[in-house]
GROMACS .gro file of C-alpha atoms in nm:
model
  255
    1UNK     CA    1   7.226   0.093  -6.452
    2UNK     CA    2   6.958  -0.140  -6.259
    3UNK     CA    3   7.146  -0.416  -6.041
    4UNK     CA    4   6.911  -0.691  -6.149
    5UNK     CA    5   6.697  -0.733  -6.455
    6UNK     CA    6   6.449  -1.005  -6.504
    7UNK     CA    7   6.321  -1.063  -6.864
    8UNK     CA    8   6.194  -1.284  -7.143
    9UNK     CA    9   5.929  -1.357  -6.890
   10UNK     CA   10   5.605  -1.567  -7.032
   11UNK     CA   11   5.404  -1.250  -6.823
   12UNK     CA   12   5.498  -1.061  -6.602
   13UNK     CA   13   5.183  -0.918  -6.394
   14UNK     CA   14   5.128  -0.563  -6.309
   15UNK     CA   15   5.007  -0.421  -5.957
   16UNK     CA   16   4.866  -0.075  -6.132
   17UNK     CA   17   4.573  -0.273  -6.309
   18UNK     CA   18   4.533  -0.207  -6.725
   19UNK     CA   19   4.888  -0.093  -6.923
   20UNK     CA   20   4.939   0.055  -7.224
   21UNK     CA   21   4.736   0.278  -7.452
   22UNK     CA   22   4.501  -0.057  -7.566
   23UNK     CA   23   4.396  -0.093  -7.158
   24UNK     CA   24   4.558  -0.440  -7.150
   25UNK     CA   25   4.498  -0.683  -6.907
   26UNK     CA   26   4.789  -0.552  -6.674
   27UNK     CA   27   4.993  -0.872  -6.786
   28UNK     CA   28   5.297  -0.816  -7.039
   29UNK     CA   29   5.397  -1.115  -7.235
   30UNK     CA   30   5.745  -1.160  -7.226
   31UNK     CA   31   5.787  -0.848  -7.029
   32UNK     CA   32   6.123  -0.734  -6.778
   33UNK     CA   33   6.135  -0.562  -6.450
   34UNK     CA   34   6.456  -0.392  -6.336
   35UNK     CA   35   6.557  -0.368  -5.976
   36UNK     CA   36   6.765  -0.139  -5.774
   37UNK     CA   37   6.827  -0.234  -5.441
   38UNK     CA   38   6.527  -0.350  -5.260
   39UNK     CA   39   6.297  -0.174  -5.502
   40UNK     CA   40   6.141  -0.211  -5.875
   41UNK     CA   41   6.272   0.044  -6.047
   42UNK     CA   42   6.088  -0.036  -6.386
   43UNK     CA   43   5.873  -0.266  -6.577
   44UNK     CA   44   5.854  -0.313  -6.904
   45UNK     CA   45   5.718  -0.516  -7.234
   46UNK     CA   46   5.880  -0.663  -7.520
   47UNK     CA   47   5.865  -0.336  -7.709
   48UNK     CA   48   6.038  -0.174  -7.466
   49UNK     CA   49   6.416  -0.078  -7.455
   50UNK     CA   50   6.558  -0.274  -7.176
   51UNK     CA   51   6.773  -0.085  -6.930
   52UNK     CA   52   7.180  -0.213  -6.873
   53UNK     CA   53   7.201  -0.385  -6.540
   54UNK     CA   54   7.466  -0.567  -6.369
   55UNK     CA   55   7.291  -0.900  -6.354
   56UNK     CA   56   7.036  -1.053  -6.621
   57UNK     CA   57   6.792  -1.357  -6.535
   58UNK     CA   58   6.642  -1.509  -6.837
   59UNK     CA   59   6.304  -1.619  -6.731
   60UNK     CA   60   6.125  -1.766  -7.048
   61UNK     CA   61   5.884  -2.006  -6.971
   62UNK     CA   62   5.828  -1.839  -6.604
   63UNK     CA   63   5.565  -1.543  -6.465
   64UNK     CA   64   5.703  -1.271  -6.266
   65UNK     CA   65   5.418  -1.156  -6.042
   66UNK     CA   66   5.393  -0.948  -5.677
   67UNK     CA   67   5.403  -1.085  -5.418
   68UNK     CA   68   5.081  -1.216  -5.241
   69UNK     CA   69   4.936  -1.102  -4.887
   70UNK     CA   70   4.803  -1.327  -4.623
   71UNK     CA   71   4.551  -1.150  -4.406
   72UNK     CA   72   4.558  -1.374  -4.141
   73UNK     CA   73   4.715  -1.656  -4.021
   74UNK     CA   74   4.890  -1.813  -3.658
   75UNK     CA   75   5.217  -1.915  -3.716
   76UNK     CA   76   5.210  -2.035  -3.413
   77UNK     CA   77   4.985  -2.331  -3.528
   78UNK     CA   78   5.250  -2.430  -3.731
   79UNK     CA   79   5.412  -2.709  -3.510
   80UNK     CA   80   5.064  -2.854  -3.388
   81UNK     CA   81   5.006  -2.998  -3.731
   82UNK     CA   82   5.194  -3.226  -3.556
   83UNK     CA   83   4.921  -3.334  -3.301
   84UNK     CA   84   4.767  -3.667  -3.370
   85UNK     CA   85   4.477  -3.534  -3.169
   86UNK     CA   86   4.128  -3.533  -3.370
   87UNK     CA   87   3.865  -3.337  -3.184
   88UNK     CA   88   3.532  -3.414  -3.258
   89UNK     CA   89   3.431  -3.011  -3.245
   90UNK     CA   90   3.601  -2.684  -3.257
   91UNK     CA   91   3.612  -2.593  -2.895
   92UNK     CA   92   3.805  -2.963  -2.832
   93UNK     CA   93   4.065  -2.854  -3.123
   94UNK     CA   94   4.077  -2.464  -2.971
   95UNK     CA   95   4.102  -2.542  -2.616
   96UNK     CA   96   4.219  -2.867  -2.623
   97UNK     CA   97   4.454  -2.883  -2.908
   98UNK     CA   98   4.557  -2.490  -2.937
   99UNK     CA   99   4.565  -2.355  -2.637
  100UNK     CA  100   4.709  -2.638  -2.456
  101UNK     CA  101   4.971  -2.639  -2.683
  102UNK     CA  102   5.082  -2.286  -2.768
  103UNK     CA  103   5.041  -2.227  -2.389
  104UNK     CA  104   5.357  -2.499  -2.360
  105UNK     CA  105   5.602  -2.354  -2.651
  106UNK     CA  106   5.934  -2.223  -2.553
  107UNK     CA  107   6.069  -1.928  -2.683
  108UNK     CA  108   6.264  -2.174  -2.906
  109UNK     CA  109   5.961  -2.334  -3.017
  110UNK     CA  110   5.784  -1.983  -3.129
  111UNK     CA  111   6.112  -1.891  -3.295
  112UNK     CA  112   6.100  -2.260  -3.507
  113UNK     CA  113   5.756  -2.212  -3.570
  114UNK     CA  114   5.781  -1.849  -3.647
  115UNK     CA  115   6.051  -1.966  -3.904
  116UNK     CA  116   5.914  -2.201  -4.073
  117UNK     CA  117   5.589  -2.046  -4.106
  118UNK     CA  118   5.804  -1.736  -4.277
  119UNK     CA  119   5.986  -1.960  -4.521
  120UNK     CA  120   5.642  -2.202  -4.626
  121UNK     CA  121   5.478  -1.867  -4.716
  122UNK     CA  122   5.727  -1.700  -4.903
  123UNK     CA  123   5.789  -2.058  -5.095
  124UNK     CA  124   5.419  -2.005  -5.221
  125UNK     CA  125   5.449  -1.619  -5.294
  126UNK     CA  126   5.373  -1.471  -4.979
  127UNK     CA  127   5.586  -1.203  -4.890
  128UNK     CA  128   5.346  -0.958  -4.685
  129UNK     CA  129   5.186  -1.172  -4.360
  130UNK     CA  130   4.957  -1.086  -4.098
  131UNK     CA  131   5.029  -1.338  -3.812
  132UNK     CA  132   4.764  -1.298  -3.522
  133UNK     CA  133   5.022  -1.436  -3.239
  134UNK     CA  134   4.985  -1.469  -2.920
  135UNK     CA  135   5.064  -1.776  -2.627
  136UNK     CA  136   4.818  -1.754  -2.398
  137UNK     CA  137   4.768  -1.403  -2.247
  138UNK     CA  138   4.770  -1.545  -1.874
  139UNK     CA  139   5.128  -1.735  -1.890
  140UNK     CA  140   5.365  -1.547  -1.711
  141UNK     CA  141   5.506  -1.183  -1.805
  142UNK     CA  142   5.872  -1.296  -1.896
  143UNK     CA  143   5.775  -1.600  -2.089
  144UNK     CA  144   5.534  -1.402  -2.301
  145UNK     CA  145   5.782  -1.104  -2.334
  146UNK     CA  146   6.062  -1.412  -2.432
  147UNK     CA  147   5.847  -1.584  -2.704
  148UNK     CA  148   5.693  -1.268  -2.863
  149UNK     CA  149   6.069  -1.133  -2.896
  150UNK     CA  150   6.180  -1.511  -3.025
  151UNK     CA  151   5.951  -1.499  -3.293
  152UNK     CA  152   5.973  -1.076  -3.383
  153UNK     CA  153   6.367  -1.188  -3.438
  154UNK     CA  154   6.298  -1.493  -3.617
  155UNK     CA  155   6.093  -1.259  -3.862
  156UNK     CA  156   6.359  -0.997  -3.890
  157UNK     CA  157   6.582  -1.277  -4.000
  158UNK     CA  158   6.359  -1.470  -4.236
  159UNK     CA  159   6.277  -1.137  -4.437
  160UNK     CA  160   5.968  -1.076  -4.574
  161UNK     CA  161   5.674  -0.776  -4.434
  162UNK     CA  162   5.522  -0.879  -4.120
  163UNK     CA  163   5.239  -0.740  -3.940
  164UNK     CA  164   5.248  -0.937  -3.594
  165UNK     CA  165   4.906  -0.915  -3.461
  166UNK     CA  166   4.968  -0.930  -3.076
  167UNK     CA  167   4.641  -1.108  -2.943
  168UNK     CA  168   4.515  -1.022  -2.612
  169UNK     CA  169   4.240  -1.024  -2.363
  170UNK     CA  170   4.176  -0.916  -2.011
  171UNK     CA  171   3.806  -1.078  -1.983
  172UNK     CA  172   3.669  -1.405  -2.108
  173UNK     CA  173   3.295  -1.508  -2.140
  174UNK     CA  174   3.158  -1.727  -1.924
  175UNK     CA  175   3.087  -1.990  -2.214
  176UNK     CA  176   3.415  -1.994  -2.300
  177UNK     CA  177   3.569  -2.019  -1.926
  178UNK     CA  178   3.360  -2.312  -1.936
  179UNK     CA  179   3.479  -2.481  -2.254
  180UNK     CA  180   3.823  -2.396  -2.148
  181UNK     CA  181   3.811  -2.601  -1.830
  182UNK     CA  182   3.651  -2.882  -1.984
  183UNK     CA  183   3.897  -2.960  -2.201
  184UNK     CA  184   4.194  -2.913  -1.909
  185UNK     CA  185   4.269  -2.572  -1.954
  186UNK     CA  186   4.297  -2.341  -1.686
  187UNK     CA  187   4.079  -1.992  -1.751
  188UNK     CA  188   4.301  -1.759  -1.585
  189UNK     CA  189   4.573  -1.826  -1.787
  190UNK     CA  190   4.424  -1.729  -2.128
  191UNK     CA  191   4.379  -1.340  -2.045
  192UNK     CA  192   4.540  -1.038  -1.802
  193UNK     CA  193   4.465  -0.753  -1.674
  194UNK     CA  194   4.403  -0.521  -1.877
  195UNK     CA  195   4.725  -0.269  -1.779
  196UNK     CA  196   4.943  -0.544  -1.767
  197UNK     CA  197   4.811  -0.619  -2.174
  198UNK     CA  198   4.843  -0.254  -2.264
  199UNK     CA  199   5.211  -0.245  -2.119
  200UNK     CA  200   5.353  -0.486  -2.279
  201UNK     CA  201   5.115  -0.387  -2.585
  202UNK     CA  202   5.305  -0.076  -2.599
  203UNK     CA  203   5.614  -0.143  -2.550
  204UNK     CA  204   5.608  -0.426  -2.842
  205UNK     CA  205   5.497  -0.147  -3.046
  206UNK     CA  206   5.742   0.120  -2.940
  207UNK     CA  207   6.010  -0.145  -3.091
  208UNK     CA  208   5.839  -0.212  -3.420
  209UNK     CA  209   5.644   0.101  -3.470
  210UNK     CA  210   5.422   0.173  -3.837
  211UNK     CA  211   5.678   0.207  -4.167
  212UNK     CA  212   5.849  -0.104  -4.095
  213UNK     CA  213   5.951  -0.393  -4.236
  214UNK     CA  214   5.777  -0.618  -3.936
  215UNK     CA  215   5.513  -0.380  -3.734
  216UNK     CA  216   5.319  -0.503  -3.389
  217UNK     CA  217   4.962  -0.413  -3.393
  218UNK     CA  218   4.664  -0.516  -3.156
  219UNK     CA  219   4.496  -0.746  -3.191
  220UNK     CA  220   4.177  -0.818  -2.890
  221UNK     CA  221   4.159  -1.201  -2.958
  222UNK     CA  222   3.768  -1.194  -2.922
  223UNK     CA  223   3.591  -0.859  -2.915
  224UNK     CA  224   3.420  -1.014  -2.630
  225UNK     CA  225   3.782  -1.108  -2.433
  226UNK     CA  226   3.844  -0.745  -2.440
  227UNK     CA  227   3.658  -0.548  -2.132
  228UNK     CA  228   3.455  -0.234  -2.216
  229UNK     CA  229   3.787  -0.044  -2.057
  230UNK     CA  230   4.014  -0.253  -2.259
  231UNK     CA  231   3.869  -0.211  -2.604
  232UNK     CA  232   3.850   0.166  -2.704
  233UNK     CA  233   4.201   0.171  -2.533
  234UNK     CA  234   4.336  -0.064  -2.831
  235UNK     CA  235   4.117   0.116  -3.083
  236UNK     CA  236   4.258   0.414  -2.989
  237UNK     CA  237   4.629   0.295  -2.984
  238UNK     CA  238   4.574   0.156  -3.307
  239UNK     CA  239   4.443   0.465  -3.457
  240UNK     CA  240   4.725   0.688  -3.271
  241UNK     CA  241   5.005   0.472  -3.411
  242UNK     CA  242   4.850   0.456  -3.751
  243UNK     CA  243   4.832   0.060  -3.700
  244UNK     CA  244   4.575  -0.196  -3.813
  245UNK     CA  245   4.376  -0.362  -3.551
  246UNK     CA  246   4.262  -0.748  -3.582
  247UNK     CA  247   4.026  -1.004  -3.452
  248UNK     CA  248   3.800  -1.278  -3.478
  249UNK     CA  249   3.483  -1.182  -3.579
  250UNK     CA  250   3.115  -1.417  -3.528
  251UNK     CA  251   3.395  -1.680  -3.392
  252UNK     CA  252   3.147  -1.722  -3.089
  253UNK     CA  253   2.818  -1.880  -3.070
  254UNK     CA  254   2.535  -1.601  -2.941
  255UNK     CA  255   2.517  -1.543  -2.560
   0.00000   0.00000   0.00000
């Protein structure tokens, strides 16, 4: 017996691509899935016997689809949509906007934005994120290690599969050093050295390792803010931990 069964959906729409001997279009029409526990146990079309369950939802007139994947996105950014702040170019909004702000969140702040950022996405369907995260790489050690954990139990709460994409940097380009001060934000404070990153890299990882429901991965926040010492380190850590590994790619002009 199934503990929940959905049916009498107007479609319900398949992962595994065609179904049935006719190769349909993977969509049943008024289809049913059964679930046990956290997992689909079966799904069916209107042809097919329905399994007993303990609970029945009668969902004519809705679709029952997967759930969707976002591939990349800050949470993070989530409380500066508050800014009234209108940069005339993207280094004014990065720096001056972004930067200035994550670099002032509280662990109470990443937790609320971490939150709500969890609960806006699964509202729309997404229950797998990829959240490249990070409060400036310079700030100090504890208040780093207090927002990164404020936000990792935020995510544990809200449900959902997250892939927290740790951003980091030991080096920055001189371009960008430059942009940074301009807009009142001190260089230093956006990168570390490089054992410092890897520590606290690794030990984030250790915690949330590959296989579970929220996973830390690295993520160099430029290729070019990671030094040529820095860089196959990460690649390598991703690979040995059987981890993706993320950045921003062409997000810099040519030097």
């Amino acid at each position: 017996m199934a503990d929940l069964l959905l049916h009498s959906a107007a479609a319900v729409v398949t992962m595994d691509g065609p179904t049935g001997p006719d190769g349909g279009s993977g969509m049943l029409d008024g289809g049913w899935v059964a679930v046990d526990g956290d997992r689909i146990a079966a799904v069916g079309g209107p042809g097919d016997p329905r399994p007993d369950a303990r609970e029945a939802v009668d969902l004519t007139g809705h679709v029952v689809l997967p759930g969707l994947v976002s591939a990349h996105q800050h949470s993070m950014d989530y409380l500066l949509r508050a800014s009234t702040a209108r940069p005339a170019d993207f280094p004014g909004w990065l720096f001056g906007v972004y930067y200035r702000g994550v670099a002032a969140m509280t662990p109470d702040d990443a937790r609320l934005a971490a939150t709500l950022s969890a609960f806006a996405s699964q509202r729309a369907g997404v229950t797998t994120v990829c959240d490249n995260w990070g409060v400036a790489g310079g700030a100090a050690p504890g208040h780093v290690l207090d927002c990164a954990d404020a936000t990792l139990d935020a995510y544990r709460q809200a449900g959902g599969r997250v892939v927290l994409a740790r951003m980091l940097g030991d080096t920055l380009p001189p371009a960008l050093a430059e942009a940074a001060a301009a807009h009142g934000v001190d260089p230093s404070g956006l990168v570390a050295p490089a054992g410092r990153v890897l520590g606290e890299l690794r030990a984030l990882m250790d915690r949330f390792p590959a296989g579970g429901r929220v996973v830390v991965c690295p993520a160099p926040e430029l290729p070019e803010m990671a030094s040529p010492g820095l860089r196959p380190a990460v690649v390598e850590l991703a690979r040995s931990r059987r981890v993706p590994l993320c950045t921003h790619l062409a997000a810099s002009p040519p030097s």
